[in-house]
Structures are given as C-alpha cells and as structure tokens.
JSON list of C-alpha atoms and ligand atoms in Angstrom, two decimals:
[
{"chain": "A", "resi": 1, "resn": "MET", "atom": "CA", "xyz": [0.00, 0.00, 0.00]},
{"chain": "A", "resi": 2, "resn": "GLU", "atom": "CA", "xyz": [2.85, 2.41, -0.79]},
{"chain": "A", "resi": 3, "resn": "GLU", "atom": "CA", "xyz": [0.30, 4.70, -2.44]},
{"chain": "A", "resi": 4, "resn": "LEU", "atom": "CA", "xyz": [-1.04, 5.58, 1.01]},
{"chain": "A", "resi": 5, "resn": "LYS", "atom": "CA", "xyz": [2.19, 7.43, 1.78]},
{"chain": "A", "resi": 6, "resn": "ALA", "atom": "CA", "xyz": [0.91, 10.25, -0.41]},
{"chain": "A", "resi": 7, "resn": "TYR", "atom": "CA", "xyz": [-1.76, 10.95, 2.23]},
{"chain": "A", "resi": 8, "resn": "ILE", "atom": "CA", "xyz": [0.56, 10.95, 5.26]},
{"chain": "A", "resi": 9, "resn": "ARG", "atom": "CA", "xyz": [2.33, 14.09, 6.36]},
{"chain": "A", "resi": 10, "resn": "ASN", "atom": "CA", "xyz": [5.76, 14.07, 8.00]},
{"chain": "A", "resi": 11, "resn": "ILE", "atom": "CA", "xyz": [6.31, 16.71, 10.67]},
{"chain": "A", "resi": 12, "resn": "PRO", "atom": "CA", "xyz": [9.96, 16.95, 11.71]},
{"chain": "A", "resi": 13, "resn": "ASP", "atom": "CA", "xyz": [10.91, 17.57, 15.33]},
{"chain": "A", "resi": 14, "resn": "PHE", "atom": "CA", "xyz": [7.44, 16.96, 16.81]},
{"chain": "A", "resi": 15, "resn": "PRO", "atom": "CA", "xyz": [6.81, 16.58, 19.72]},
{"chain": "A", "resi": 16, "resn": "LYS", "atom": "CA", "xyz": [10.54, 17.11, 20.29]},
{"chain": "A", "resi": 17, "resn": "PRO", "atom": "CA", "xyz": [13.77, 17.47, 18.31]},
{"chain": "A", "resi": 18, "resn": "GLY", "atom": "CA", "xyz": [14.79, 14.39, 16.33]},
{"chain": "A", "resi": 19, "resn": "ILE", "atom": "CA", "xyz": [11.32, 12.79, 16.07]},
{"chain": "A", "resi": 20, "resn": "GLN", "atom": "CA", "xyz": [9.83, 12.47, 12.59]},
{"chain": "A", "resi": 21, "resn": "PHE", "atom": "CA", "xyz": [6.13, 12.59, 13.41]},
{"chain": "A", "resi": 22, "resn": "LYS", "atom": "CA", "xyz": [3.96, 10.66, 10.94]},
{"chain": "A", "resi": 23, "resn": "ASP", "atom": "CA", "xyz": [0.68, 12.53, 10.84]},
{"chain": "A", "resi": 24, "resn": "VAL", "atom": "CA", "xyz": [-2.22, 10.28, 9.78]},
{"chain": "A", "resi": 25, "resn": "THR", "atom": "CA", "xyz": [-4.84, 12.98, 10.29]},
{"chain": "A", "resi": 26, "resn": "THR", "atom": "CA", "xyz": [-4.19, 13.99, 6.67]},
{"chain": "A", "resi": 27, "resn": "LEU", "atom": "CA", "xyz": [-5.12, 10.45, 5.63]},
{"chain": "A", "resi": 28, "resn": "PHE", "atom": "CA", "xyz": [-8.24, 10.38, 7.82]},
{"chain": "A", "resi": 29, "resn": "GLN", "atom": "CA", "xyz": [-9.51, 13.70, 6.47]},
{"chain": "A", "resi": 30, "resn": "ASP", "atom": "CA", "xyz": [-9.13, 12.67, 2.82]},
{"chain": "A", "resi": 31, "resn": "LYS", "atom": "CA", "xyz": [-12.20, 10.71, 1.68]},
{"chain": "A", "resi": 32, "resn": "GLU", "atom": "CA", "xyz": [-10.24, 8.78, -0.97]},
{"chain": "A", "resi": 33, "resn": "GLY", "atom": "CA", "xyz": [-7.24, 8.05, 1.22]},
{"chain": "A", "resi": 34, "resn": "PHE", "atom": "CA", "xyz": [-9.38, 6.92, 4.16]},
{"chain": "A", "resi": 35, "resn": "LYS", "atom": "CA", "xyz": [-11.49, 4.74, 1.89]},
{"chain": "A", "resi": 36, "resn": "LYS", "atom": "CA", "xyz": [-8.43, 3.12, 0.32]},
{"chain": "A", "resi": 37, "resn": "ALA", "atom": "CA", "xyz": [-7.04, 2.25, 3.74]},
{"chain": "A", "resi": 38, "resn": "LEU", "atom": "CA", "xyz": [-10.37, 0.85, 4.94]},
{"chain": "A", "resi": 39, "resn": "ASP", "atom": "CA", "xyz": [-10.96, -1.13, 1.73]},
{"chain": "A", "resi": 40, "resn": "ALA", "atom": "CA", "xyz": [-7.58, -2.83, 2.16]},
{"chain": "A", "resi": 41, "resn": "LEU", "atom": "CA", "xyz": [-8.14, -3.56, 5.84]},
{"chain": "A", "resi": 42, "resn": "GLU", "atom": "CA", "xyz": [-11.67, -4.84, 5.32]},
{"chain": "A", "resi": 43, "resn": "ALA", "atom": "CA", "xyz": [-10.40, -7.27, 2.67]},
{"chain": "A", "resi": 44, "resn": "ARG", "atom": "CA", "xyz": [-7.57, -8.41, 4.95]},
{"chain": "A", "resi": 45, "resn": "PHE", "atom": "CA", "xyz": [-9.68, -9.06, 8.05]},
{"chain": "A", "resi": 46, "resn": "LYS", "atom": "CA", "xyz": [-13.24, -9.75, 6.93]},
{"chain": "A", "resi": 47, "resn": "ASN", "atom": "CA", "xyz": [-13.37, -13.53, 7.15]},
{"chain": "A", "resi": 48, "resn": "GLU", "atom": "CA", "xyz": [-11.07, -14.03, 10.08]},
{"chain": "A", "resi": 49, "resn": "GLY", "atom": "CA", "xyz": [-13.57, -14.58, 12.85]},
{"chain": "A", "resi": 50, "resn": "PHE", "atom": "CA", "xyz": [-12.80, -11.56, 15.01]},
{"chain": "A", "resi": 51, "resn": "ASP", "atom": "CA", "xyz": [-15.33, -10.89, 17.77]},
{"chain": "A", "resi": 52, "resn": "ALA", "atom": "CA", "xyz": [-14.51, -7.21, 18.40]},
{"chain": "A", "resi": 53, "resn": "VAL", "atom": "CA", "xyz": [-12.13, -4.41, 17.52]},
{"chain": "A", "resi": 54, "resn": "ALA", "atom": "CA", "xyz": [-10.29, -2.59, 20.31]},
{"chain": "A", "resi": 55, "resn": "GLY", "atom": "CA", "xyz": [-9.00, 0.89, 19.46]},
{"chain": "A", "resi": 56, "resn": "ILE", "atom": "CA", "xyz": [-6.16, 2.61, 21.30]},
{"chain": "A", "resi": 57, "resn": "GLU", "atom": "CA", "xyz": [-6.70, 6.30, 22.19]},
{"chain": "A", "resi": 58, "resn": "SER", "atom": "CA", "xyz": [-6.92, 8.41, 20.20]},
{"chain": "A", "resi": 59, "resn": "ARG", "atom": "CA", "xyz": [-6.07, 7.85, 16.54]},
{"chain": "A", "resi": 60, "resn": "GLY", "atom": "CA", "xyz": [-6.77, 4.15, 17.04]},
{"chain": "A", "resi": 61, "resn": "PHE", "atom": "CA", "xyz": [-10.38, 5.10, 17.81]},
{"chain": "A", "resi": 62, "resn": "ILE", "atom": "CA", "xyz": [-10.84, 6.71, 14.39]},
{"chain": "A", "resi": 63, "resn": "LEU", "atom": "CA", "xyz": [-9.43, 3.82, 12.43]},
{"chain": "A", "resi": 64, "resn": "GLY", "atom": "CA", "xyz": [-10.79, 1.15, 14.76]},
{"chain": "A", "resi": 65, "resn": "ALA", "atom": "CA", "xyz": [-14.37, 2.43, 14.75]},
{"chain": "A", "resi": 66, "resn": "ALA", "atom": "CA", "xyz": [-14.54, 2.75, 10.97]},
{"chain": "A", "resi": 67, "resn": "LEU", "atom": "CA", "xyz": [-13.03, -0.69, 10.48]},
{"chain": "A", "resi": 68, "resn": "ALA", "atom": "CA", "xyz": [-15.30, -2.25, 13.11]},
{"chain": "A", "resi": 69, "resn": "ASP", "atom": "CA", "xyz": [-18.30, -0.99, 11.19]},
{"chain": "A", "resi": 70, "resn": "ARG", "atom": "CA", "xyz": [-16.94, -2.42, 7.94]},
{"chain": "A", "resi": 71, "resn": "LEU", "atom": "CA", "xyz": [-16.45, -5.79, 9.67]},
{"chain": "A", "resi": 72, "resn": "GLY", "atom": "CA", "xyz": [-19.85, -5.75, 11.39]},
{"chain": "A", "resi": 73, "resn": "LEU", "atom": "CA", "xyz": [-18.23, -5.59, 14.82]},
{"chain": "A", "resi": 74, "resn": "GLY", "atom": "CA", "xyz": [-18.31, -3.35, 17.89]},
{"chain": "A", "resi": 75, "resn": "ILE", "atom": "CA", "xyz": [-15.45, -1.19, 19.14]},
{"chain": "A", "resi": 76, "resn": "VAL", "atom": "CA", "xyz": [-13.88, -1.41, 22.60]},
{"chain": "A", "resi": 77, "resn": "LEU", "atom": "CA", "xyz": [-12.05, 1.69, 23.86]},
{"chain": "A", "resi": 78, "resn": "VAL", "atom": "CA", "xyz": [-8.54, 1.36, 25.29]},
{"chain": "A", "resi": 79, "resn": "ARG", "atom": "CA", "xyz": [-8.02, 4.74, 26.95]},
{"chain": "A", "resi": 80, "resn": "LYS", "atom": "CA", "xyz": [-5.40, 6.75, 28.75]},
{"chain": "A", "resi": 81, "resn": "LYS", "atom": "CA", "xyz": [-5.63, 6.66, 32.54]},
{"chain": "A", "resi": 82, "resn": "GLY", "atom": "CA", "xyz": [-8.57, 8.39, 34.21]},
{"chain": "A", "resi": 83, "resn": "LYS", "atom": "CA", "xyz": [-10.91, 8.75, 31.22]},
{"chain": "A", "resi": 84, "resn": "LEU", "atom": "CA", "xyz": [-13.16, 5.70, 31.54]},
{"chain": "A", "resi": 85, "resn": "PRO", "atom": "CA", "xyz": [-16.04, 6.15, 34.00]},
{"chain": "A", "resi": 86, "resn": "GLY", "atom": "CA", "xyz": [-16.65, 2.54, 35.03]},
{"chain": "A", "resi": 87, "resn": "GLU", "atom": "CA", "xyz": [-14.52, -0.03, 36.79]},
{"chain": "A", "resi": 88, "resn": "THR", "atom": "CA", "xyz": [-11.28, -0.53, 34.86]},
{"chain": "A", "resi": 89, "resn": "LEU", "atom": "CA", "xyz": [-8.30, -2.80, 34.37]},
{"chain": "A", "resi": 90, "resn": "SER", "atom": "CA", "xyz": [-4.99, -0.89, 34.10]},
{"chain": "A", "resi": 91, "resn": "GLN", "atom": "CA", "xyz": [-1.63, -1.52, 32.53]},
{"chain": "A", "resi": 92, "resn": "THR", "atom": "CA", "xyz": [1.40, 0.75, 32.94]},
{"chain": "A", "resi": 93, "resn": "TYR", "atom": "CA", "xyz": [4.09, 0.95, 30.28]},
{"chain": "A", "resi": 94, "resn": "ALA", "atom": "CA", "xyz": [7.44, 2.67, 29.93]},
{"chain": "A", "resi": 95, "resn": "LEU", "atom": "CA", "xyz": [7.95, 5.91, 28.07]},
{"chain": "A", "resi": 96, "resn": "GLU", "atom": "CA", "xyz": [11.34, 7.40, 27.33]},
{"chain": "A", "resi": 97, "resn": "TYR", "atom": "CA", "xyz": [11.00, 9.38, 30.55]},
{"chain": "A", "resi": 98, "resn": "GLY", "atom": "CA", "xyz": [8.63, 7.88, 33.12]},
{"chain": "A", "resi": 99, "resn": "THR", "atom": "CA", "xyz": [5.56, 5.75, 32.58]},
{"chain": "A", "resi": 100, "resn": "ASP", "atom": "CA", "xyz": [2.04, 5.99, 31.22]},
{"chain": "A", "resi": 101, "resn": "GLU", "atom": "CA", "xyz": [-1.05, 3.90, 31.80]},
{"chain": "A", "resi": 102, "resn": "LEU", "atom": "CA", "xyz": [-3.78, 2.43, 29.60]},
{"chain": "A", "resi": 103, "resn": "GLN", "atom": "CA", "xyz": [-7.16, 1.23, 30.83]},
{"chain": "A", "resi": 104, "resn": "VAL", "atom": "CA", "xyz": [-10.13, -0.77, 29.60]},
{"chain": "A", "resi": 105, "resn": "HIS", "atom": "CA", "xyz": [-13.52, -1.24, 31.19]},
{"chain": "A", "resi": 106, "resn": "VAL", "atom": "CA", "xyz": [-14.03, -4.44, 33.13]},
{"chain": "A", "resi": 107, "resn": "GLY", "atom": "CA", "xyz": [-16.42, -6.56, 31.05]},
{"chain": "A", "resi": 108, "resn": "ALA", "atom": "CA", "xyz": [-15.82, -4.66, 27.77]},
{"chain": "A", "resi": 109, "resn": "ILE", "atom": "CA", "xyz": [-14.04, -7.74, 26.43]},
{"chain": "A", "resi": 110, "resn": "GLN", "atom": "CA", "xyz": [-15.68, -11.09, 27.07]},
{"chain": "A", "resi": 111, "resn": "LYS", "atom": "CA", "xyz": [-13.78, -14.23, 27.99]},
{"chain": "A", "resi": 112, "resn": "GLY", "atom": "CA", "xyz": [-12.51, -16.01, 24.86]},
{"chain": "A", "resi": 113, "resn": "GLN", "atom": "CA", "xyz": [-13.25, -13.18, 22.42]},
{"chain": "A", "resi": 114, "resn": "LYS", "atom": "CA", "xyz": [-10.81, -12.80, 19.54]},
{"chain": "A", "resi": 115, "resn": "ILE", "atom": "CA", "xyz": [-9.78, -9.13, 19.48]},
{"chain": "A", "resi": 116, "resn": "LEU", "atom": "CA", "xyz": [-8.38, -7.02, 16.65]},
{"chain": "A", "resi": 117, "resn": "LEU", "atom": "CA", "xyz": [-6.27, -4.37, 18.40]},
{"chain": "A", "resi": 118, "resn": "VAL", "atom": "CA", "xyz": [-5.87, -1.15, 16.39]},
{"chain": "A", "resi": 119, "resn": "ASP", "atom": "CA", "xyz": [-3.59, 1.89, 16.58]},
{"chain": "A", "resi": 120, "resn": "ASP", "atom": "CA", "xyz": [-2.30, 4.31, 13.96]},
{"chain": "A", "resi": 121, "resn": "LEU", "atom": "CA", "xyz": [1.41, 3.61, 14.28]},
{"chain": "A", "resi": 122, "resn": "LEU", "atom": "CA", "xyz": [3.88, 1.07, 15.67]},
{"chain": "A", "resi": 123, "resn": "ALA", "atom": "CA", "xyz": [7.14, 2.58, 16.99]},
{"chain": "A", "resi": 124, "resn": "THR", "atom": "CA", "xyz": [8.80, 0.85, 19.99]},
{"chain": "A", "resi": 125, "resn": "GLY", "atom": "CA", "xyz": [5.77, -1.40, 20.53]},
{"chain": "A", "resi": 126, "resn": "GLY", "atom": "CA", "xyz": [5.27, -0.42, 24.18]},
{"chain": "A", "resi": 127, "resn": "THR", "atom": "CA", "xyz": [1.77, 0.89, 23.59]},
{"chain": "A", "resi": 128, "resn": "PHE", "atom": "CA", "xyz": [0.58, -2.22, 21.74]},
{"chain": "A", "resi": 129, "resn": "GLU", "atom": "CA", "xyz": [2.22, -4.46, 24.34]},
{"chain": "A", "resi": 130, "resn": "ALA", "atom": "CA", "xyz": [0.36, -2.72, 27.18]},
{"chain": "A", "resi": 131, "resn": "ALA", "atom": "CA", "xyz": [-2.95, -2.85, 25.29]},
{"chain": "A", "resi": 132, "resn": "ALA", "atom": "CA", "xyz": [-2.41, -6.53, 24.48]},
{"chain": "A", "resi": 133, "resn": "LYS", "atom": "CA", "xyz": [-1.89, -7.22, 28.19]},
{"chain": "A", "resi": 134, "resn": "LEU", "atom": "CA", "xyz": [-5.24, -5.56, 28.90]},
{"chain": "A", "resi": 135, "resn": "VAL", "atom": "CA", "xyz": [-6.94, -7.83, 26.35]},
{"chain": "A", "resi": 136, "resn": "GLU", "atom": "CA", "xyz": [-5.33, -10.83, 28.00]},
{"chain": "A", "resi": 137, "resn": "ALA", "atom": "CA", "xyz": [-6.20, -9.60, 31.51]},
{"chain": "A", "resi": 138, "resn": "SER", "atom": "CA", "xyz": [-9.80, -9.48, 30.24]},
{"chain": "A", "resi": 139, "resn": "GLN", "atom": "CA", "xyz": [-9.38, -13.14, 29.19]},
{"chain": "A", "resi": 140, "resn": "GLY", "atom": "CA", "xyz": [-9.67, -12.22, 25.51]},
{"chain": "A", "resi": 141, "resn": "THR", "atom": "CA", "xyz": [-7.32, -13.40, 22.78]},
{"chain": "A", "resi": 142, "resn": "VAL", "atom": "CA", "xyz": [-5.18, -10.97, 20.79]},
{"chain": "A", "resi": 143, "resn": "GLY", "atom": "CA", "xyz": [-5.91, -12.09, 17.22]},
{"chain": "A", "resi": 144, "resn": "ALA", "atom": "CA", "xyz": [-3.82, -9.36, 15.61]},
{"chain": "A", "resi": 145, "resn": "LEU", "atom": "CA", "xyz": [-2.20, -5.99, 16.23]},
{"chain": "A", "resi": 146, "resn": "LEU", "atom": "CA", "xyz": [-3.02, -3.66, 13.38]},
{"chain": "A", "resi": 147, "resn": "CYS", "atom": "CA", "xyz": [-1.55, -0.28, 12.47]},
{"chain": "A", "resi": 148, "resn": "ILE", "atom": "CA", "xyz": [-1.39, 1.86, 9.37]},
{"chain": "A", "resi": 149, "resn": "ILE", "atom": "CA", "xyz": [2.30, 2.72, 9.79]},
{"chain": "A", "resi": 150, "resn": "GLU", "atom": "CA", "xyz": [5.17, 0.58, 11.05]},
{"chain": "A", "resi": 151, "resn": "LEU", "atom": "CA", "xyz": [8.55, 2.21, 11.81]},
{"chain": "A", "resi": 152, "resn": "THR", "atom": "CA", "xyz": [10.91, -0.65, 10.96]},
{"chain": "A", "resi": 153, "resn": "GLY", "atom": "CA", "xyz": [13.99, 1.17, 12.28]},
{"chain": "A", "resi": 154, "resn": "LEU", "atom": "CA", "xyz": [12.72, 0.50, 15.82]},
{"chain": "A", "resi": 155, "resn": "PRO", "atom": "CA", "xyz": [12.39, -2.93, 17.48]},
{"chain": "A", "resi": 156, "resn": "GLY", "atom": "CA", "xyz": [8.59, -2.87, 17.83]},
{"chain": "A", "resi": 157, "resn": "ARG", "atom": "CA", "xyz": [8.00, -6.02, 15.84]},
{"chain": "A", "resi": 158, "resn": "GLU", "atom": "CA", "xyz": [10.70, -7.81, 17.85]},
{"chain": "A", "resi": 159, "resn": "LEU", "atom": "CA", "xyz": [9.09, -6.78, 21.15]},
{"chain": "A", "resi": 160, "resn": "LEU", "atom": "CA", "xyz": [5.74, -8.05, 19.83]},
{"chain": "A", "resi": 161, "resn": "LYS", "atom": "CA", "xyz": [7.09, -11.24, 18.29]},
{"chain": "A", "resi": 162, "resn": "ASN", "atom": "CA", "xyz": [4.53, -13.41, 20.07]},
{"chain": "A", "resi": 163, "resn": "TYR", "atom": "CA", "xyz": [1.70, -11.59, 18.29]},
{"chain": "A", "resi": 164, "resn": "ARG", "atom": "CA", "xyz": [0.53, -11.27, 14.72]},
{"chain": "A", "resi": 165, "resn": "VAL", "atom": "CA", "xyz": [1.51, -7.73, 13.66]},
{"chain": "A", "resi": 166, "resn": "GLU", "atom": "CA", "xyz": [-0.10, -6.22, 10.55]},
{"chain": "A", "resi": 167, "resn": "SER", "atom": "CA", "xyz": [0.66, -2.86, 8.95]},
{"chain": "A", "resi": 168, "resn": "LEU", "atom": "CA", "xyz": [-0.23, -1.15, 5.70]},
{"chain": "A", "resi": 169, "resn": "ILE", "atom": "CA", "xyz": [2.96, 0.83, 5.13]},
{"chain": "A", "resi": 170, "resn": "THR", "atom": "CA", "xyz": [6.48, 0.94, 6.54]},
{"chain": "A", "resi": 171, "resn": "TYR", "atom": "CA", "xyz": [9.15, 3.59, 6.97]},
{"chain": "A", "resi": 172, "resn": "ASP", "atom": "CA", "xyz": [12.66, 2.36, 7.70]},
{"chain": "A", "resi": 173, "resn": "GLU", "atom": "CA", "xyz": [13.41, 5.23, 10.05]},
{"chain": "A", "resi": 174, "resn": "GLY", "atom": "CA", "xyz": [13.14, 5.10, 13.81]},
{"chain": "B", "resi": 1, "resn": "AMP", "atom": "P1", "xyz": [5.21, 3.00, 20.69]},
{"chain": "B", "resi": 1, "resn": "AMP", "atom": "O1", "xyz": [4.55, 2.65, 21.99]},
{"chain": "B", "resi": 1, "resn": "AMP", "atom": "O2", "xyz": [6.63, 3.47, 20.86]},
{"chain": "B", "resi": 1, "resn": "AMP", "atom": "O3", "xyz": [5.08, 1.89, 19.66]},
{"chain": "B", "resi": 1, "resn": "AMP", "atom": "O4", "xyz": [4.48, 4.29, 20.12]},
{"chain": "B", "resi": 1, "resn": "AMP", "atom": "C1", "xyz": [3.25, 4.17, 19.50]},
{"chain": "B", "resi": 1, "resn": "AMP", "atom": "C2", "xyz": [2.32, 5.28, 19.87]},
{"chain": "B", "resi": 1, "resn": "AMP", "atom": "O5", "xyz": [2.95, 6.56, 19.89]},
{"chain": "B", "resi": 1, "resn": "AMP", "atom": "C3", "xyz": [1.21, 5.37, 18.85]},
{"chain": "B", "resi": 1, "resn": "AMP", "atom": "O6", "xyz": [-0.01, 5.58, 19.55]},
{"chain": "B", "resi": 1, "resn": "AMP", "atom": "C4", "xyz": [1.58, 6.55, 17.97]},
{"chain": "B", "resi": 1, "resn": "AMP", "atom": "O7", "xyz": [0.46, 7.33, 17.71]},
{"chain": "B", "resi": 1, "resn": "AMP", "atom": "C5", "xyz": [2.60, 7.34, 18.76]},
{"chain": "B", "resi": 1, "resn": "AMP", "atom": "N1", "xyz": [3.85, 7.58, 18.00]},
{"chain": "B", "resi": 1, "resn": "AMP", "atom": "C6", "xyz": [5.08, 7.13, 18.32]},
{"chain": "B", "resi": 1, "resn": "AMP", "atom": "N2", "xyz": [6.01, 7.55, 17.44]},
{"chain": "B", "resi": 1, "resn": "AMP", "atom": "C7", "xyz": [5.35, 8.27, 16.51]},
{"chain": "B", "resi": 1, "resn": "AMP", "atom": "C8", "xyz": [5.75, 8.95, 15.30]},
{"chain": "B", "resi": 1, "resn": "AMP", "atom": "N3", "xyz": [7.03, 8.96, 14.87]},
{"chain": "B", "resi": 1, "resn": "AMP", "atom": "N4", "xyz": [4.78, 9.55, 14.57]},
{"chain": "B", "resi": 1, "resn": "AMP", "atom": "C9", "xyz": [3.50, 9.54, 14.98]},
{"chain": "B", "resi": 1, "resn": "AMP", "atom": "N5", "xyz": [3.06, 8.93, 16.10]},
{"chain": "B", "resi": 1, "resn": "AMP", "atom": "C10", "xyz": [3.97, 8.29, 16.88]}
]
C-alpha cells in the first residue's frame, strides 16, 4: 500500500527534536485516502472470525471504529488513565521518561473473544504491548495488532514477536 504514503504528512521535530512525526490525520480527512485504507483492511480481516475491535486512544479510535463498522463488529475503547467512567483494568508501560497507563472497562471484552487491536502507528511497541496485556487480563485473545504505519527502524515487531503484527505501510526510520 505504498500509495497511502501520499496521504501521510511528516512533521519533523514533533513533539521534540529528532522525532519524525507521521501525521495520519491527513489520511483520515481525505475521503479517498481513508477509503483506500479501509478497503484494504476490510479485505484483509473480513473472514477471520474476530469478535470485536479494540481501538487505542486516540487515533486508534478513528481507524478502529470505521473498520469495526466495515467488519460488522463493535469497538472497545482502550483509553489513557482516568478517562473511563466505570470499573477498569490498568496496565502501565514505559515511556522514554517515566511511565504511562492504559485502561479498559471491566467486562468490555468477554472471555474467549478474539480481538483485533488497532492503533495508527507502531514505533517501539510499548503501547501495543500494554494494550495486548489488557486484552489478555480481560481473558480475551489478541488475534492481531493492526496499524497503518510501522517504523521498521525501531524494534517494535521484535518486542511483539509473540503476536501477529499487521501494517499497511512501513518507513525504515526510527
Ligand atoms: P510506541 O509505543 O513506541 O510503539 O508508540 C506508538 C504510539 O505513539 C502510537 O499511539 C503513535 O500514535 C505514537 N507515535 C510514536 N512515534 C510516533 C511517530 N514517529 N509519529 C506519529 N506517532 C507516533
């Protein structure tokens, strides 16, 4: 899906010097680009027996919700700490400086459900790893980790080697 790169904007030095930020909002806002991405993902996942999509806040919500609808599934929200109103399960994960925390509602994922976990981008893999642990803590199965963009210059895929990782496009930078 190299053609999708035309819809993605690179913003150098955001949020800090040295980071090449891959901005997928320019893909989401383009009706043709968004449709191309969803067509490809629908074809890839439609007959795979997933029970639900789980989207990671916040760009994972946009992609995950649209894809869930295409697949005839619901969408579970994996949110940053303190946003979900009900009882939650929590998973901390390491950032470059300090830690962050993801949460999911207790009962949002049913025991044995096969979950398609969605985010916009895979970098170090820490975010997907934490979200996958939440799926497993909910007694669901992580059927696949799906992102639009994979940064292959970072060891995300290695960290997540026990999972099926799917991406639409890659950049060999880190
Ligand atoms: P990681 O946990 O290192 O795999 O980082 C993945 C999360 O951070 C995703 O939710 C991305 O939205 C965001 N992210 C990390 N690096 C970038 C980047 N270079 N461009 C855009 N988003 C990024």
